[in-house]
Amino acid sequence: MAQKIQNIGNQYTSKKNAKKQRHERRKKVVKKRISVFGGILLGIIIVLLIMLMLQVKGNHEASVERQAKEAQYQKLQDQEIELKEQLNNLNDEAYVEKIARDEFYLSNDGEIIFKLPEDAKKDKQSEKK
């Protein structure tokens, strides 16, 4: 049953074969163009995704750094308030006199300071700290 089939060499069949070959060549060219443009598009998408990921990472790092700086700023503000209060207290003569009496055991003329055992315990505890 395997017989060889030959084309008839007339004008109709040669036109059909030429048309078929042109169509096949066009299909190959279209496939090549689609694959090239698809590859370029895929490359662009990959580059954009990498840029997006880097931007998200940078934003996250900046956010963490900002929160840390805000916490540090708040701590410095609290410290400034404490220092201003301490400065105001040091300008008050009654406060300075109280500190001098409590910590340095200073007295006014004619006063006698007695040191109690409870005071000694407090001094030892404050020295340990």
Coordinates of N, CA and C in Angstrom, one line a residue, residues 7-124:
N7 N 3.5 15.0 -6.8 CA 2.7 16.1 -7.2 C 2.6 16.3 -8.7
I8 N 1.5 16.8 -9.1 CA 1.4 17.1 -10.5 C 2.0 18.5 -10.7
G9 N 2.9 18.6 -11.6 CA 3.6 19.8 -11.8 C 2.9 20.9 -12.5
N10 N 1.6 21.1 -12.2 CA 0.8 22.1 -12.9 C 0.9 23.4 -12.1
Q11 N 0.3 24.5 -12.7 CA 0.4 25.8 -12.1 C -0.4 25.9 -10.8
Y12 N -1.5 25.3 -10.7 CA -2.4 25.3 -9.5 C -1.7 24.8 -8.3
T13 N -1.1 23.6 -8.4 CA -0.4 22.9 -7.3 C 0.9 23.7 -6.9
S14 N 1.6 24.3 -7.9 CA 2.8 25.0 -7.5 C 2.4 26.3 -6.8
K15 N 1.3 27.0 -7.2 CA 0.8 28.1 -6.5 C 0.4 27.8 -5.0
K16 N -0.3 26.7 -4.9 CA -0.7 26.2 -3.6 C 0.5 25.9 -2.7
N17 N 1.5 25.2 -3.2 CA 2.7 24.9 -2.5 C 3.4 26.1 -2.1
A18 N 3.5 27.1 -3.0 CA 4.2 28.3 -2.7 C 3.5 29.1 -1.6
K19 N 2.2 29.1 -1.7 CA 1.4 29.8 -0.7 C 1.5 29.2 0.6
K20 N 1.5 27.9 0.7 CA 1.7 27.1 1.9 C 3.1 27.4 2.5
Q21 N 4.1 27.4 1.7 CA 5.5 27.7 2.2 C 5.5 29.1 2.8
R22 N 4.9 30.1 2.1 CA 4.9 31.5 2.6 C 4.2 31.6 3.9
H23 N 3.1 30.8 4.0 CA 2.3 30.8 5.2 C 3.1 30.2 6.4
E24 N 3.8 29.1 6.1 CA 4.7 28.5 7.1 C 5.8 29.4 7.6
R25 N 6.4 30.1 6.6 CA 7.5 31.1 6.9 C 7.0 32.2 7.8
R26 N 5.8 32.7 7.4 CA 5.2 33.8 8.2 C 4.9 33.3 9.6
K27 N 4.4 32.1 9.8 CA 4.1 31.5 11.1 C 5.4 31.5 11.9
K28 N 6.5 31.1 11.3 CA 7.8 31.0 12.0 C 8.2 32.4 12.4
V29 N 8.1 33.4 11.5 CA 8.5 34.7 11.8 C 7.6 35.3 13.0
V30 N 6.3 35.0 12.9 CA 5.4 35.5 13.9 C 5.8 34.9 15.3
K31 N 6.1 33.6 15.3 CA 6.4 32.9 16.5 C 7.7 33.5 17.1
K32 N 8.7 33.7 16.2 CA 10.0 34.3 16.7 C 9.7 35.7 17.3
R33 N 8.9 36.5 16.6 CA 8.6 37.9 17.1 C 7.9 37.8 18.4
I34 N 6.9 36.9 18.6 CA 6.2 36.8 19.8 C 7.2 36.3 20.9
S35 N 8.0 35.4 20.6 CA 9.0 34.9 21.7 C 10.0 36.0 22.0
V36 N 10.4 36.8 21.1 CA 11.4 37.9 21.4 C 10.7 39.0 22.2
F37 N 9.5 39.4 21.8 CA 8.8 40.5 22.5 C 8.3 39.9 23.9
G38 N 7.9 38.7 23.9 CA 7.5 38.1 25.2 C 8.7 38.0 26.2
G39 N 9.9 37.7 25.6 CA 11.1 37.6 26.5 C 11.4 39.0 27.0
I40 N 11.3 40.0 26.1 CA 11.6 41.4 26.6 C 10.6 41.8 27.6
L41 N 9.4 41.5 27.4 CA 8.3 41.9 28.4 C 8.6 41.1 29.7
L42 N 8.9 39.9 29.6 CA 9.2 39.1 30.9 C 10.4 39.7 31.6
G43 N 11.4 40.1 30.9 CA 12.6 40.8 31.5 C 12.2 42.1 32.2
I44 N 11.4 42.9 31.5 CA 11.0 44.1 32.1 C 10.1 43.9 33.4
I45 N 9.3 42.9 33.3 CA 8.5 42.6 34.5 C 9.4 42.1 35.7
I46 N 10.4 41.3 35.4 CA 11.3 40.8 36.4 C 12.0 42.0 37.0
V47 N 12.5 42.9 36.2 CA 13.3 44.1 36.7 C 12.4 44.9 37.5
L48 N 11.1 45.1 37.1 CA 10.2 45.9 37.9 C 9.8 45.3 39.2
L49 N 9.7 44.0 39.2 CA 9.4 43.2 40.5 C 10.6 43.3 41.5
I50 N 11.8 43.3 40.9 CA 13.0 43.4 41.8 C 13.1 44.8 42.4
M51 N 12.8 45.8 41.5 CA 12.8 47.2 42.0 C 11.7 47.4 43.1
L52 N 10.6 46.8 42.9 CA 9.5 46.8 43.9 C 9.9 46.2 45.2
M53 N 10.5 45.1 45.1 CA 10.9 44.4 46.4 C 12.0 45.2 47.1
L54 N 12.9 45.8 46.4 CA 13.9 46.6 47.0 C 13.3 47.9 47.6
Q55 N 12.3 48.4 47.0 CA 11.6 49.6 47.5 C 10.9 49.3 48.8
V56 N 10.2 48.1 48.8 CA 9.4 47.7 50.0 C 10.4 47.5 51.1
K57 N 11.5 46.8 50.9 CA 12.5 46.6 51.9 C 13.1 47.9 52.4
G58 N 13.4 48.8 51.5 CA 13.9 50.1 52.0 C 12.9 50.9 52.8
N59 N 11.6 50.8 52.4 CA 10.5 51.5 53.2 C 10.4 50.9 54.6
H60 N 10.5 49.6 54.6 CA 10.4 48.9 55.9 C 11.6 49.3 56.8
E61 N 12.8 49.3 56.3 CA 13.9 49.7 57.1 C 13.8 51.1 57.6
A62 N 13.3 52.0 56.7 CA 13.2 53.4 57.0 C 12.1 53.6 58.1
S63 N 11.1 52.8 58.0 CA 10.0 52.8 59.1 C 10.5 52.4 60.4
V64 N 11.3 51.3 60.4 CA 11.9 50.8 61.7 C 12.8 51.9 62.3
E65 N 13.7 52.4 61.4 CA 14.6 53.5 61.9 C 13.9 54.7 62.4
R66 N 12.8 55.1 61.7 CA 12.0 56.2 62.2 C 11.4 56.0 63.5
Q67 N 10.8 54.8 63.7 CA 10.3 54.4 65.1 C 11.3 54.5 66.2
A68 N 12.5 54.0 65.8 CA 13.6 54.0 66.8 C 14.0 55.5 67.1
K69 N 14.0 56.3 66.1 CA 14.4 57.7 66.3 C 13.3 58.4 67.1
E70 N 12.1 58.1 66.9 CA 11.0 58.7 67.6 C 11.0 58.3 69.1
A71 N 11.4 57.0 69.4 CA 11.5 56.6 70.7 C 12.7 57.3 71.4
Q72 N 13.8 57.4 70.7 CA 14.9 58.1 71.3 C 14.6 59.6 71.5
Y73 N 13.9 60.2 70.6 CA 13.5 61.6 70.8 C 12.6 61.8 72.0
Q74 N 11.6 60.9 72.2 CA 10.7 60.9 73.3 C 11.5 60.8 74.6
K75 N 12.5 59.9 74.6 CA 13.3 59.7 75.8 C 14.1 60.9 76.1
L76 N 14.7 61.6 75.1 CA 15.4 62.8 75.3 C 14.5 64.0 75.8
Q77 N 13.3 64.0 75.3 CA 12.4 65.0 75.8 C 12.1 64.8 77.3
D78 N 11.9 63.6 77.7 CA 11.6 63.2 79.1 C 12.8 63.6 79.9
Q79 N 14.0 63.3 79.4 CA 15.2 63.7 80.1 C 15.4 65.2 80.3
E80 N 15.0 65.9 79.2 CA 15.1 67.4 79.3 C 14.1 67.9 80.3
I81 N 12.9 67.4 80.4 CA 12.0 67.8 81.4 C 12.5 67.5 82.8
E82 N 13.1 66.4 83.0 CA 13.7 66.0 84.3 C 14.8 67.0 84.7
L83 N 15.6 67.3 83.7 CA 16.8 68.2 84.0 C 16.3 69.6 84.3
K84 N 15.2 70.1 83.6 CA 14.7 71.4 83.9 C 14.1 71.4 85.3
E85 N 13.4 70.3 85.7 CA 12.8 70.3 87.1 C 14.0 70.3 88.1
Q86 N 15.0 69.5 87.8 CA 16.2 69.5 88.7 C 16.8 70.9 88.8
L87 N 16.9 71.6 87.7 CA 17.5 72.9 87.7 C 16.6 73.9 88.5
N88 N 15.3 73.8 88.4 CA 14.4 74.6 89.2 C 14.5 74.3 90.6
N89 N 14.7 73.0 91.0 CA 14.9 72.6 92.4 C 16.2 73.1 92.9
L90 N 17.2 73.1 92.1 CA 18.5 73.6 92.6 C 18.5 75.1 92.8
N91 N 17.6 75.8 92.1 CA 17.5 77.2 92.3 C 16.7 77.5 93.6
D92 N 16.0 76.6 94.1 CA 15.2 76.7 95.3 C 16.1 76.5 96.6
E93 N 16.2 77.5 97.4 CA 17.1 77.4 98.6 C 16.7 76.3 99.6
A94 N 15.4 76.1 99.8 CA 14.9 75.1 100.7 C 15.3 73.7 100.2
Y95 N 15.2 73.4 98.9 CA 15.6 72.1 98.4 C 17.1 71.9 98.6
V96 N 17.9 72.9 98.3 CA 19.3 72.7 98.4 C 19.7 72.5 99.9
E97 N 19.0 73.2 100.8 CA 19.3 73.0 102.2 C 18.9 71.6 102.6
K98 N 17.8 71.1 102.2 CA 17.3 69.7 102.5 C 18.3 68.7 102.0
I99 N 18.8 68.9 100.8 CA 19.8 67.9 100.2 C 21.1 68.0 101.1
A100 N 21.5 69.2 101.4 CA 22.7 69.3 102.2 C 22.6 68.6 103.6
R101 N 21.4 68.8 104.2 CA 21.2 68.1 105.5 C 21.1 66.6 105.4
D102 N 20.4 66.1 104.3 CA 20.2 64.7 104.2 C 21.4 63.9 103.7
E103 N 22.1 64.4 102.8 CA 23.2 63.7 102.2 C 24.5 64.0 102.8
F104 N 24.8 65.2 103.1 CA 26.1 65.6 103.6 C 26.1 65.9 105.1
Y105 N 25.0 65.7 105.8 CA 24.9 65.9 107.2 C 25.4 67.3 107.7
L106 N 25.0 68.3 106.9 CA 25.4 69.7 107.3 C 24.3 70.2 108.2
S107 N 24.7 71.2 109.1 CA 23.7 71.7 110.0 C 23.8 73.2 110.1
N108 N 22.8 73.8 110.7 CA 22.9 75.3 110.9 C 23.6 75.5 112.3
D109 N 23.9 76.7 112.6 CA 24.6 77.0 113.8 C 23.7 76.6 115.0
G110 N 24.3 75.8 115.9 CA 23.6 75.4 117.1 C 22.9 74.1 117.0
E111 N 22.8 73.5 115.8 CA 22.1 72.3 115.7 C 23.1 71.1 115.9
I112 N 22.5 70.0 116.4 CA 23.3 68.8 116.6 C 22.6 67.7 115.7
I113 N 23.4 67.0 115.0 CA 22.8 65.9 114.1 C 23.1 64.6 114.8
F114 N 22.1 63.8 114.9 CA 22.2 62.4 115.5 C 22.0 61.4 114.4
K115 N 22.9 60.5 114.3 CA 22.8 59.4 113.2 C 22.2 58.2 113.9
L116 N 21.1 57.8 113.4 CA 20.4 56.6 113.9 C 20.7 55.4 113.1
P117 N 20.5 54.2 113.8 CA 20.8 52.9 113.1 C 20.1 52.8 111.8
E118 N 18.8 53.3 111.7 CA 18.0 53.2 110.5 C 18.7 54.0 109.4
D119 N 19.3 55.1 109.7 CA 20.0 55.9 108.7 C 21.2 55.1 108.2
A120 N 21.9 54.4 109.0 CA 23.1 53.6 108.6 C 22.6 52.5 107.6
K121 N 21.5 51.9 107.8 CA 21.0 50.9 106.9 C 20.7 51.5 105.5
K122 N 20.1 52.7 105.6 CA 19.7 53.4 104.3 C 21.0 53.8 103.6
D123 N 22.0 54.2 104.3 CA 23.3 54.5 103.6 C 23.9 53.3 103.0
K124 N 23.9 52.2 103.6 CA 24.5 51.0 103.0 C 23.7 50.6 101.8

